Coordinates of C-alpha atoms in Angstrom, one line a residue:
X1 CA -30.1 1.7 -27.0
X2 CA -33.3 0.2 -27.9
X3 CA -35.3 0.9 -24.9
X4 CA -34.6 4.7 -25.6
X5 CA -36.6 4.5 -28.9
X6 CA -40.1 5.6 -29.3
X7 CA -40.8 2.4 -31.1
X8 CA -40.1 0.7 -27.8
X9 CA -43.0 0.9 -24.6
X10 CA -42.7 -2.1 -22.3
X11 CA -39.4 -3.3 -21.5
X12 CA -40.5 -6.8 -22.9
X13 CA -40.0 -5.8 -26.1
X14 CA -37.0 -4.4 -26.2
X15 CA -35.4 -8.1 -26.8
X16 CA -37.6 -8.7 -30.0
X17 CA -36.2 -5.5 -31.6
X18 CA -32.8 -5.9 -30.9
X19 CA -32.9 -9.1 -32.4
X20 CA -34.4 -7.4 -35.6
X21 CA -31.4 -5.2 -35.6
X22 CA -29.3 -8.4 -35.2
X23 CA -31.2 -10.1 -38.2
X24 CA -31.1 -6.8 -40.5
X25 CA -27.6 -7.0 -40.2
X26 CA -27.0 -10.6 -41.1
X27 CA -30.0 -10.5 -44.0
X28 CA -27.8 -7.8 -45.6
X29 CA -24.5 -9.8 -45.1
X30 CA -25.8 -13.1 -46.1
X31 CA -27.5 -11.8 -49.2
X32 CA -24.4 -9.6 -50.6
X33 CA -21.4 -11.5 -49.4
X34 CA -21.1 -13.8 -52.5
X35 CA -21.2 -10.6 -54.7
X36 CA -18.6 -9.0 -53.1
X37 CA -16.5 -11.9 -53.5
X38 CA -17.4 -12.5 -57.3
X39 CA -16.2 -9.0 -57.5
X40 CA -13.1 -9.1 -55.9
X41 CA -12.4 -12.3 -58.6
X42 CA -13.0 -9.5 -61.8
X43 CA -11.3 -6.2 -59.9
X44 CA -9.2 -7.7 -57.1
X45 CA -9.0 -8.2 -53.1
X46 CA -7.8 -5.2 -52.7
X47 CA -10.2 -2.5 -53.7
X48 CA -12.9 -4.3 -52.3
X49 CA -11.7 -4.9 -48.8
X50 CA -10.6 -0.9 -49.3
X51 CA -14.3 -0.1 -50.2
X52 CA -15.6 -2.8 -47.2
X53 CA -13.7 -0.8 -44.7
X54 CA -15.0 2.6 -45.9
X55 CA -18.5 1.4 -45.7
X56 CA -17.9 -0.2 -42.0
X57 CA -16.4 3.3 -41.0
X58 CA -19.5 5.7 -42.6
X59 CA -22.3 3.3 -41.7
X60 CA -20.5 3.0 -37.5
X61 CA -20.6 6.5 -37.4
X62 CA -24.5 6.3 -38.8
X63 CA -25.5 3.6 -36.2
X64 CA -23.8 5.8 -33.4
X65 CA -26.2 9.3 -33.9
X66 CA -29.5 6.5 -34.6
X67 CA -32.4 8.6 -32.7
X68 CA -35.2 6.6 -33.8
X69 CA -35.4 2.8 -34.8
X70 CA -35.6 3.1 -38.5
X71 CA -32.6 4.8 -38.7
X72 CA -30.6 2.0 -36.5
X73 CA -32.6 -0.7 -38.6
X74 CA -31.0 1.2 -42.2
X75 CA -27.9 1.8 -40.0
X76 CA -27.2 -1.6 -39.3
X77 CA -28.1 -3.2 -42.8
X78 CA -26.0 -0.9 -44.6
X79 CA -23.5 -2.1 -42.4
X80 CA -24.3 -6.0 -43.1
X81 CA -23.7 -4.6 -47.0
X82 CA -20.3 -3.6 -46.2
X83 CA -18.8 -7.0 -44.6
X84 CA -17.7 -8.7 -47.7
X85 CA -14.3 -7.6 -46.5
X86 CA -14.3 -11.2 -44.5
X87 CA -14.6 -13.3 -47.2
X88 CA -11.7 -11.5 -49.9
X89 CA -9.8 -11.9 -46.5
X90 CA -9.8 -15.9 -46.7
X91 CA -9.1 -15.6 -50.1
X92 CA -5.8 -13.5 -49.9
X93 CA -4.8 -15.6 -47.0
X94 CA -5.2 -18.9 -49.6
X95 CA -3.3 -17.0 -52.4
X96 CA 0.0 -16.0 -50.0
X97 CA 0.1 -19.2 -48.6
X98 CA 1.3 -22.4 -49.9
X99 CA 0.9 -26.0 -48.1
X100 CA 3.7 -25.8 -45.5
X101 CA 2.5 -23.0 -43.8
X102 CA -1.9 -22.5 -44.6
X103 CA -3.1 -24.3 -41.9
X104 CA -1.3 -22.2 -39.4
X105 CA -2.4 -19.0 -41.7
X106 CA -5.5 -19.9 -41.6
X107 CA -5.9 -21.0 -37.4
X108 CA -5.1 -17.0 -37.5
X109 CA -8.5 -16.0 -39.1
X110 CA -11.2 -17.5 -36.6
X111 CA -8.5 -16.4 -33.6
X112 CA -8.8 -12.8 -35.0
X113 CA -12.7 -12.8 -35.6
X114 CA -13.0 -14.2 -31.6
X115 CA -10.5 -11.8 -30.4
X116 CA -11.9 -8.7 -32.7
X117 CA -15.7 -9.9 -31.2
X118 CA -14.0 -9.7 -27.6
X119 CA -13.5 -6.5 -28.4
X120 CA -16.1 -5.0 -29.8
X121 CA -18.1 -5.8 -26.7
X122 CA -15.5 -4.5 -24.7
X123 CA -15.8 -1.3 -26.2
X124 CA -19.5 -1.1 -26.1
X125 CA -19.5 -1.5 -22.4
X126 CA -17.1 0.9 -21.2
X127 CA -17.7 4.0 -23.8
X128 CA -21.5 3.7 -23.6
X129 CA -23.2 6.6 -22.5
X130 CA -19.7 9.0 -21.6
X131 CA -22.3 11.9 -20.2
X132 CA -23.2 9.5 -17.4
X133 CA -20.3 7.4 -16.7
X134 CA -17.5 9.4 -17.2
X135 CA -18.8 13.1 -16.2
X136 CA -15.7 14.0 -15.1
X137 CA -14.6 13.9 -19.0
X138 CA -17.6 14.0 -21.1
X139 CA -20.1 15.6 -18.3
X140 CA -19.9 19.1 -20.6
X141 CA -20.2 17.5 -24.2
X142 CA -23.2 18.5 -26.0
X143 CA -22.7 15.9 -28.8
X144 CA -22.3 12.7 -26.5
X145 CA -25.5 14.2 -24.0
X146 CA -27.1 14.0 -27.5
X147 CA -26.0 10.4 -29.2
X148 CA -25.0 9.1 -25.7
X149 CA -24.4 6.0 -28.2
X150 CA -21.7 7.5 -30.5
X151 CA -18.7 7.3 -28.9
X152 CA -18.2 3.6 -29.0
X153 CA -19.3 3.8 -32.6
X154 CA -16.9 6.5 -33.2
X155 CA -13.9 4.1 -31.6
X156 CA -14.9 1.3 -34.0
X157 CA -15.1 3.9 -36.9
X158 CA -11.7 4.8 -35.9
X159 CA -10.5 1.0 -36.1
X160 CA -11.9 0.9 -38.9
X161 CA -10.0 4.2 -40.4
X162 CA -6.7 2.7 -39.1
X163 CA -7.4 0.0 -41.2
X164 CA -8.4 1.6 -43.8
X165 CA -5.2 3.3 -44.0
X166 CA -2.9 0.7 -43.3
X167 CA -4.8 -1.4 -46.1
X168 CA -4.4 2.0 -48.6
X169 CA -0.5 2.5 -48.4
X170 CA 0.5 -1.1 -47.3
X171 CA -1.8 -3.6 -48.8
X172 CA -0.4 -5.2 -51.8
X173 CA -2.9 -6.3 -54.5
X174 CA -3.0 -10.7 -54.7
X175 CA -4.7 -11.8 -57.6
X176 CA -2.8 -10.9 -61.0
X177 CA -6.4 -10.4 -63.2
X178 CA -3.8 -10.1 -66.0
X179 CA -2.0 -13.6 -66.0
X180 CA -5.4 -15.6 -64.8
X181 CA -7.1 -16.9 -68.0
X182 CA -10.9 -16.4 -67.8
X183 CA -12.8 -20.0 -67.4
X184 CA -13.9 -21.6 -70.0
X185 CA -17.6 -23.0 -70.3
X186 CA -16.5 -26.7 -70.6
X187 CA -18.7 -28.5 -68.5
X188 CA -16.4 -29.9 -65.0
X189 CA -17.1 -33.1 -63.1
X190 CA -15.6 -34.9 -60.2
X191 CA -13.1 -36.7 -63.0
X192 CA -12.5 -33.4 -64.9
X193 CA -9.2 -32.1 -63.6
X194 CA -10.0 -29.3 -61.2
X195 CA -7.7 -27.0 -63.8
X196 CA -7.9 -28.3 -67.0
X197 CA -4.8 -27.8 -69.2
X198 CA -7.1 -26.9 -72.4
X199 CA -8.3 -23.7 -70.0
X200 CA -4.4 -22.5 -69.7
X201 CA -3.9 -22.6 -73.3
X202 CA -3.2 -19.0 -74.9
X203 CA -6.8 -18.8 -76.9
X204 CA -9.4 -20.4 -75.2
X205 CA -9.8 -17.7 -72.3
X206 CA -12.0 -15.1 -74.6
X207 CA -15.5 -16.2 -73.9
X208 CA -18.7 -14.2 -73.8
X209 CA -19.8 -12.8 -70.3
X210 CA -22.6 -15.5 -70.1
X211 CA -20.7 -18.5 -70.3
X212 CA -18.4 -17.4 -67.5
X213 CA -21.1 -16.9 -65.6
X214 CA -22.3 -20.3 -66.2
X215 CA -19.3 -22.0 -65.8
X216 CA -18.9 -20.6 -62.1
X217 CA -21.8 -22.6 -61.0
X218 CA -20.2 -25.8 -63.1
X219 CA -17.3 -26.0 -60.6
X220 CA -20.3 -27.3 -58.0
X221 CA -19.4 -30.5 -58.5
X222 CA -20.0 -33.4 -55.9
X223 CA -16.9 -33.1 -54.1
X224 CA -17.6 -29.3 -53.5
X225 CA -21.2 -30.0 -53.1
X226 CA -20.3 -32.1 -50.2
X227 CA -18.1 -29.9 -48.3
X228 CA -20.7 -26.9 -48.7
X229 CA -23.3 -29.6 -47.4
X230 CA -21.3 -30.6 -44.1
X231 CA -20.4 -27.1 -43.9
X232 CA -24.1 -26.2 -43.5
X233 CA -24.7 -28.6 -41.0
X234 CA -21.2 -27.6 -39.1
X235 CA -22.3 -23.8 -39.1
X236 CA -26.0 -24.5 -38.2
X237 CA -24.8 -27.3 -35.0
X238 CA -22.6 -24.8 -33.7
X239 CA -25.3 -21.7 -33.9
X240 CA -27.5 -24.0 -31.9
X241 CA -25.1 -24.2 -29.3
X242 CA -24.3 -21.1 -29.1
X243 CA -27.5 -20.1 -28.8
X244 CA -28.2 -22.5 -26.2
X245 CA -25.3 -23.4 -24.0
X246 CA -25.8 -19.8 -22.1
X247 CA -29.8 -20.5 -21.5
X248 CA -28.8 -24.0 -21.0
X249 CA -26.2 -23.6 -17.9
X250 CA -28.5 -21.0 -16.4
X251 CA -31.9 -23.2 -16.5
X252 CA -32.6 -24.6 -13.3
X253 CA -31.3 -27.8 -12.7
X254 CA -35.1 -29.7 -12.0
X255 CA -36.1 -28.1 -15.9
X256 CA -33.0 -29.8 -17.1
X257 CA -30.4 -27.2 -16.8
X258 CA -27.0 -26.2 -14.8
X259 CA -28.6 -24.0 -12.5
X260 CA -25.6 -21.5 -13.0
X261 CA -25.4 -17.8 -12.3
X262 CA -24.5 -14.9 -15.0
X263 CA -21.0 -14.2 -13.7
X264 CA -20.1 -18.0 -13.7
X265 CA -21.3 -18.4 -17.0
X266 CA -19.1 -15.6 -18.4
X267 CA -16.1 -17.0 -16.8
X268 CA -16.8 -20.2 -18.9
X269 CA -16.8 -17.5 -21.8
X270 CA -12.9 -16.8 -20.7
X271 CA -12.2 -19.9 -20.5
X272 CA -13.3 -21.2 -24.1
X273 CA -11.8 -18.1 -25.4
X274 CA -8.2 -19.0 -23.7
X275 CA -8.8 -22.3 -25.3
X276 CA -9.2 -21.2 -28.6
X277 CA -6.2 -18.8 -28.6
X278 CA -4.2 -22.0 -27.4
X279 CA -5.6 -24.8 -30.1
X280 CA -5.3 -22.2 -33.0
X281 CA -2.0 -21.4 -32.3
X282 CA -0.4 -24.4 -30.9
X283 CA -2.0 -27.7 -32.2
X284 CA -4.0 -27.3 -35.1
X285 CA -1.1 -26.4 -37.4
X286 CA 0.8 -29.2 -35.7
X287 CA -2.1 -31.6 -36.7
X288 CA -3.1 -30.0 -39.9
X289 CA 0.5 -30.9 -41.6
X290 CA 0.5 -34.1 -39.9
X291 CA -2.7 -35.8 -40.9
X292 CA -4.5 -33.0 -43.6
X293 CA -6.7 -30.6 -43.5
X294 CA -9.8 -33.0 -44.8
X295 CA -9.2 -35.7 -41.9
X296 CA -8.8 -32.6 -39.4
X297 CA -12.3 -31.9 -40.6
X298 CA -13.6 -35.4 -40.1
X299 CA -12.0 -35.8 -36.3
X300 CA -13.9 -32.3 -35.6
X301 CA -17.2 -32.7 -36.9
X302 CA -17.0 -36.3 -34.2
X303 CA -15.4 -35.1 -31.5
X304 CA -18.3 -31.8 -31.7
X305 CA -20.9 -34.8 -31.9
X306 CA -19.4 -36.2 -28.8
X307 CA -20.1 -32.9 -27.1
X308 CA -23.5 -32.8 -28.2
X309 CA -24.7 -35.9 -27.3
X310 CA -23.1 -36.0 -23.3
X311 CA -22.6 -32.5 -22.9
X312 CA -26.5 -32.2 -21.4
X313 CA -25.9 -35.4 -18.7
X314 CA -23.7 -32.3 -16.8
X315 CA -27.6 -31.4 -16.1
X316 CA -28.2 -35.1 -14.0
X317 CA -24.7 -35.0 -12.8
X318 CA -25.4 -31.3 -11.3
X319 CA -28.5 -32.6 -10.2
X320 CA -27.1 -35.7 -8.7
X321 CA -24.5 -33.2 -6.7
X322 CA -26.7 -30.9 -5.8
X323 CA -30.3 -31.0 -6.6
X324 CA -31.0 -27.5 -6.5
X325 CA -30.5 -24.6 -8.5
X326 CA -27.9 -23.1 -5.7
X327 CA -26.1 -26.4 -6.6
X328 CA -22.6 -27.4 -7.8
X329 CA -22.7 -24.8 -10.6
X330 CA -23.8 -22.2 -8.6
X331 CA -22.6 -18.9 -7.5
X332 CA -19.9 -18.5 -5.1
X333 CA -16.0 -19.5 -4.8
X334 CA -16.5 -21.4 -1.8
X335 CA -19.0 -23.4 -3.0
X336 CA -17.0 -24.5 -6.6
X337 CA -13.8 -25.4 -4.1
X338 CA -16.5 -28.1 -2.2
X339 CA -16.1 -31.6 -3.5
X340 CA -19.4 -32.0 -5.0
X341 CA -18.3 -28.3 -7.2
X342 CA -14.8 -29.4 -7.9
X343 CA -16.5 -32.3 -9.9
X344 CA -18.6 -30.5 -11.2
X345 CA -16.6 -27.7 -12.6
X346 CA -14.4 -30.5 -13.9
X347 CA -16.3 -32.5 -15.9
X348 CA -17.6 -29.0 -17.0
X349 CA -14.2 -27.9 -18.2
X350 CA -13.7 -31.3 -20.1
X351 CA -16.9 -31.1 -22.0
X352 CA -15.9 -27.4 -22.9
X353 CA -12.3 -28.6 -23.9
X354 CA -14.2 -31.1 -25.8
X355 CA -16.1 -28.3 -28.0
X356 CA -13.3 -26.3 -28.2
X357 CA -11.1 -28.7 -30.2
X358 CA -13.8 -30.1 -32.0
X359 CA -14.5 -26.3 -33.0
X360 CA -11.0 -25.7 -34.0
X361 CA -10.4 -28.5 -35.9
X362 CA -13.4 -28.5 -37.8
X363 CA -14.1 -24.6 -38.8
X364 CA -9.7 -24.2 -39.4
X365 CA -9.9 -27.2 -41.6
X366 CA -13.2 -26.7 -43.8
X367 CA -12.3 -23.2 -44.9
X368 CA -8.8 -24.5 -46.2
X369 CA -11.0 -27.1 -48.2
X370 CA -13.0 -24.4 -49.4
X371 CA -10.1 -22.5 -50.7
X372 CA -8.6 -25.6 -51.6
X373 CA -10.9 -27.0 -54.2
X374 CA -11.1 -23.9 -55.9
X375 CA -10.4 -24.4 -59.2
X376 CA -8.3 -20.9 -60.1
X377 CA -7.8 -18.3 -58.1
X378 CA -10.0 -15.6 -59.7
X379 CA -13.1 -18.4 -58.1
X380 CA -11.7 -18.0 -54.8
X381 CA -14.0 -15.1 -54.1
X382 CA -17.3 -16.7 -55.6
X383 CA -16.1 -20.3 -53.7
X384 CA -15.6 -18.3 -50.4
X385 CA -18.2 -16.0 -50.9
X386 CA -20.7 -19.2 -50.9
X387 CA -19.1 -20.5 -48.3
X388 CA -20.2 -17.3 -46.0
X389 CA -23.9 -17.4 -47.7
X390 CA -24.3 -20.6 -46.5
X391 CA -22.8 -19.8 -43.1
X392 CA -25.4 -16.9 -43.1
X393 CA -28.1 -18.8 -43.8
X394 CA -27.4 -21.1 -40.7
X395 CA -26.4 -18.0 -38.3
X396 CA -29.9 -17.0 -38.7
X397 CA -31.8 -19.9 -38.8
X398 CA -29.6 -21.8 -35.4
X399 CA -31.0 -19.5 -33.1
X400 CA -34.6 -20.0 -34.0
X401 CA -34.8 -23.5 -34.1
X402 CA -32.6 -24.0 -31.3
X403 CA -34.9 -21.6 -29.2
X404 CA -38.1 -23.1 -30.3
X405 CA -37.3 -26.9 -30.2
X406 CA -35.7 -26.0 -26.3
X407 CA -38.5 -24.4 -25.0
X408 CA -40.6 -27.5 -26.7
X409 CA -38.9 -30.0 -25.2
X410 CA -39.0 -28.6 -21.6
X411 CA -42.4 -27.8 -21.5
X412 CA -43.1 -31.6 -21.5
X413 CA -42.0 -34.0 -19.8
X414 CA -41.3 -36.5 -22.5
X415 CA -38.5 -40.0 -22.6
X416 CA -35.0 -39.3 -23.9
X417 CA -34.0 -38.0 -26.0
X418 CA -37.1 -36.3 -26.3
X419 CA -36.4 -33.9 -23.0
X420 CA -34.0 -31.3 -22.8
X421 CA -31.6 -33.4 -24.1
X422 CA -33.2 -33.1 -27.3
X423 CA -31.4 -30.2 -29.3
X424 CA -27.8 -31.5 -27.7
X425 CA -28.7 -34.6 -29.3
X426 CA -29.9 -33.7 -32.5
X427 CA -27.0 -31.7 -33.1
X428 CA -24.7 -34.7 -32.3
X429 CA -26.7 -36.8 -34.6
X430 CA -26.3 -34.0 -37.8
X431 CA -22.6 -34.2 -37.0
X432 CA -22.3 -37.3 -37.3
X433 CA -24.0 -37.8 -41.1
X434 CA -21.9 -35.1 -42.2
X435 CA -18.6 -36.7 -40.7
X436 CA -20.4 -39.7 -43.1
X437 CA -20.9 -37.4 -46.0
X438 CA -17.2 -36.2 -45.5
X439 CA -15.7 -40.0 -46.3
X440 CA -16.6 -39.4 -49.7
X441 CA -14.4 -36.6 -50.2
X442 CA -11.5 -37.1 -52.0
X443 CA -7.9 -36.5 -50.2
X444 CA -7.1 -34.5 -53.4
X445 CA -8.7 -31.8 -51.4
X446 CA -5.7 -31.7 -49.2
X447 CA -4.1 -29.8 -51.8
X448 CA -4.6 -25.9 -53.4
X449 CA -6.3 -26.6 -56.7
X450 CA -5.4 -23.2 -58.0
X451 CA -1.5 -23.5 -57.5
X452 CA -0.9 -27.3 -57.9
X453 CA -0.4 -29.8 -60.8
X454 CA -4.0 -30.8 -62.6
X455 CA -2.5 -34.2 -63.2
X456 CA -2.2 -35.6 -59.6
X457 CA -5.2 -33.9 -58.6
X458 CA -7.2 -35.4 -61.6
X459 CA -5.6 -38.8 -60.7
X460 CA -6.7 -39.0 -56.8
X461 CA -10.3 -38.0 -58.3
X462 CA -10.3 -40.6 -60.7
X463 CA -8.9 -43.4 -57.6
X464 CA -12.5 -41.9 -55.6
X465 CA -15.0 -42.0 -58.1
X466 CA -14.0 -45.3 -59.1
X467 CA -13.3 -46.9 -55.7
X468 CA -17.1 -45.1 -55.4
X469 CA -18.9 -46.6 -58.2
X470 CA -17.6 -50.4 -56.9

């Protein structure tokens, strides 16, 4: 789609402008999320997704007849605007939940965002262009010869409109504004009760608009500071990798990479995709109501520092196999069912069931914490909606340091971990201080502040701090 714009005239560049589309959109997203979900704490979850999904369907259909670059760039920002839906979702999820059953609840939201981006590529590929491809249907349509780029936008409009409707007749509203005092602008602290029984008194929810401003930020207390914090780092390790496992496993083996082809790295794609769909539905809510949400969150952040830090040896152990880039991880069934590619494609699959679980546990368990240490339930959509703005932040950033510290590191020839083991293990090392960070949380964060009693949550703080300050 880019290539076809004016703005566009060596196919070189066609890479740096798609990525600006890619960054327009997650600019927009990062910088209005939290606002949509401070909204939908004043108006509800429902109109906003409703508005979210109207938004997605009119700026799809916007992308889809883009003839020049500045229209795709406005296109796709306005679409960024609109995906505050994601983060009301979490929220609604917390507030039908209760402790028995939001872990599993909860494995269903990454499982649906994997499945959804499946998808969505799939869609892009086959409905592309319908003039050329499909003449037999499309080889007389006017509009398609003329935004050979719309239909595929018009499908994901239309998933959008089903949706939409679905969400309009069927979607029942969560948060009761009514009932919820508004909170107060006492001043809250890791030994203030994360609901205070002063701020469900009949009297003391009529404050001015500025203090409940003020008082959002005062729920940032250290134990929420913390989480946000090896959040950060969680978000920004797994960008990196994401960014880089795919350049990694098709860098020659002698620069330090896997030396695989295109269509055996997509079958790895399958296969952490299969994984996924299995962890999220079968073990983590197994694990989640056996040991808690917070030490599933510590056990992911290590075992995804594990990966990090041997995951790049796959390169010496390739090399050691077959020390060209036509070696163990290359191309060709015969040559993965040789010895030298069985091991190969072995230790390969371990690593990525490694990641996989790691991944599971620790992005499953740290959005229950985030719901769970909101303080009342008309916060969940400021909480969640700084969660995102943080994940933003990181989506953007990952790629770019990734990319730049990679192509440092392999351009000289320096001792390890200084080589092309150097973003693997940096990674590793990040995870690791925020598994650190994460033993002083409270386990109080195990439970949902905004449905449970004040008192035992208030008294687990109380056992941290002071365990702490000894």
């Amino acid at each position: 789609m880019v290539g076809d714009f004016d703005i566009v005239h060596d196919s070189k560049d066609i890479a740096f402008y798609a990525g600006l589309l890619i960054m327009s959109y997650q600019f927009l997203r990062t910088l209005t999320i939290i606002h949509w979900g401070i909204l939908s704490d004043r108006i509800g979850r429902r109109p906003v997704i409703l508005m979210g999904l109207l938004g997605d369907l009119l700026t799809f259909v916007l992308f889809g007849v883009s003839k020049s670059f500045k229209w795709a760039l406005v296109a796709r920002s306005l679409n960024g605007f609109f995906t505050g839906g994601t983060v009301v979702i979490k929220s609604i999820i917390a507030e039908i939940s209760d402790d028995t059953n939001r872990g599993r609840m909860m494995a269903m939201f990454p499982l649906m965002w994997h499945f959804g981006s499946m998808l969505g590529g799939a869609i892009g590929g086959l409905f592309v262009d319908p003039v050329k491809n499909y003449p037999g249907l499309f080889g007389n349509s006017i509009l398609f010869r003329e935004y050979p780029y719309l239909l595929p936008c018009l499908v994901g409009s239309s998933i959008s409109l089903f949706g939409l409707v679905v969400g309009y007749f069927q979607l029942e509203e969560t948060l009761d504004i009514k009932s919820i005092a508004r909170p107060s602008s006492v001043m809250v602290s890791d030994t203030t009760p994360l609901v205070s029984e002063a701020q469900s008194e009949e009297g003391r929810c009529h404050i001015d608009s500025e203090s409940e401003q003020f008082s959002k930020w005062d729920i940032l207390t250290p134990t929420v500071i913390r989480i946000l914090i090896t959040n950060l780092v969680l978000c920004l390790a797994i960008s990196m990798h994401n960014q880089l496992y795919p350049i990694f496993a098709a860098t020659d083996i002698a620069d330090g990479g896997l030396g695989m082809d295109a269509r055996t790295i997509g079958y790895t794609f399958m296969l952490c995709g299969l994984l996924v769909v299995y962890m999220q539905l079968a073990l983590y809510p197994k694990y989640e109501r056996k040991y808690g949400a917070l030490e599933c969150y510590r056990r992911g952040l290590l075992w995804l520092a594990v990966f990090g830090t041997t995951f790049p040896f796959l390169s010496i152990l390739a090399g050691f196999l077959g020390n060209s880039a036509e070696g163990p991880g290359g191309s060709g069934i015969s040559r993965i069912l040789t010895l030298d590619g069985c091991i190969f494609m072995a230790s390969l699959f371990i690593e990525l069931c490694i990641r996989m679980y790691g991944d599971t546990l620790a992005f499953t368990s740290v959005n229950i914490l985030v719901a769970n240490v909101a303080p009342r339930k008309n916060l969940l959509g400021f909480v969640n909606g700084l969660q995102h703005q943080v994940n933003g932040v990181t989506y953007m950033l990952g790629p770019l340091i990734s990319g730049y510290l990679w192509s440092w590191s392999v351009k000289h020839s320096f001792f390890y971990p200084f080589n092309s083991h150097f973003v693997w293990v940096l990674s590793g090392v990040s995870l690791v201080l925020a598994w650190y960070m994460t033993l002083k949380i409270p386990n109080s964060v195990n439970i949902f502040a905004s449905g449970s009693d004040n008192q035992n949550i208030m008294a687990a703080d109380n056992e941290v701090t002071n365990h702490s300050s000894d």
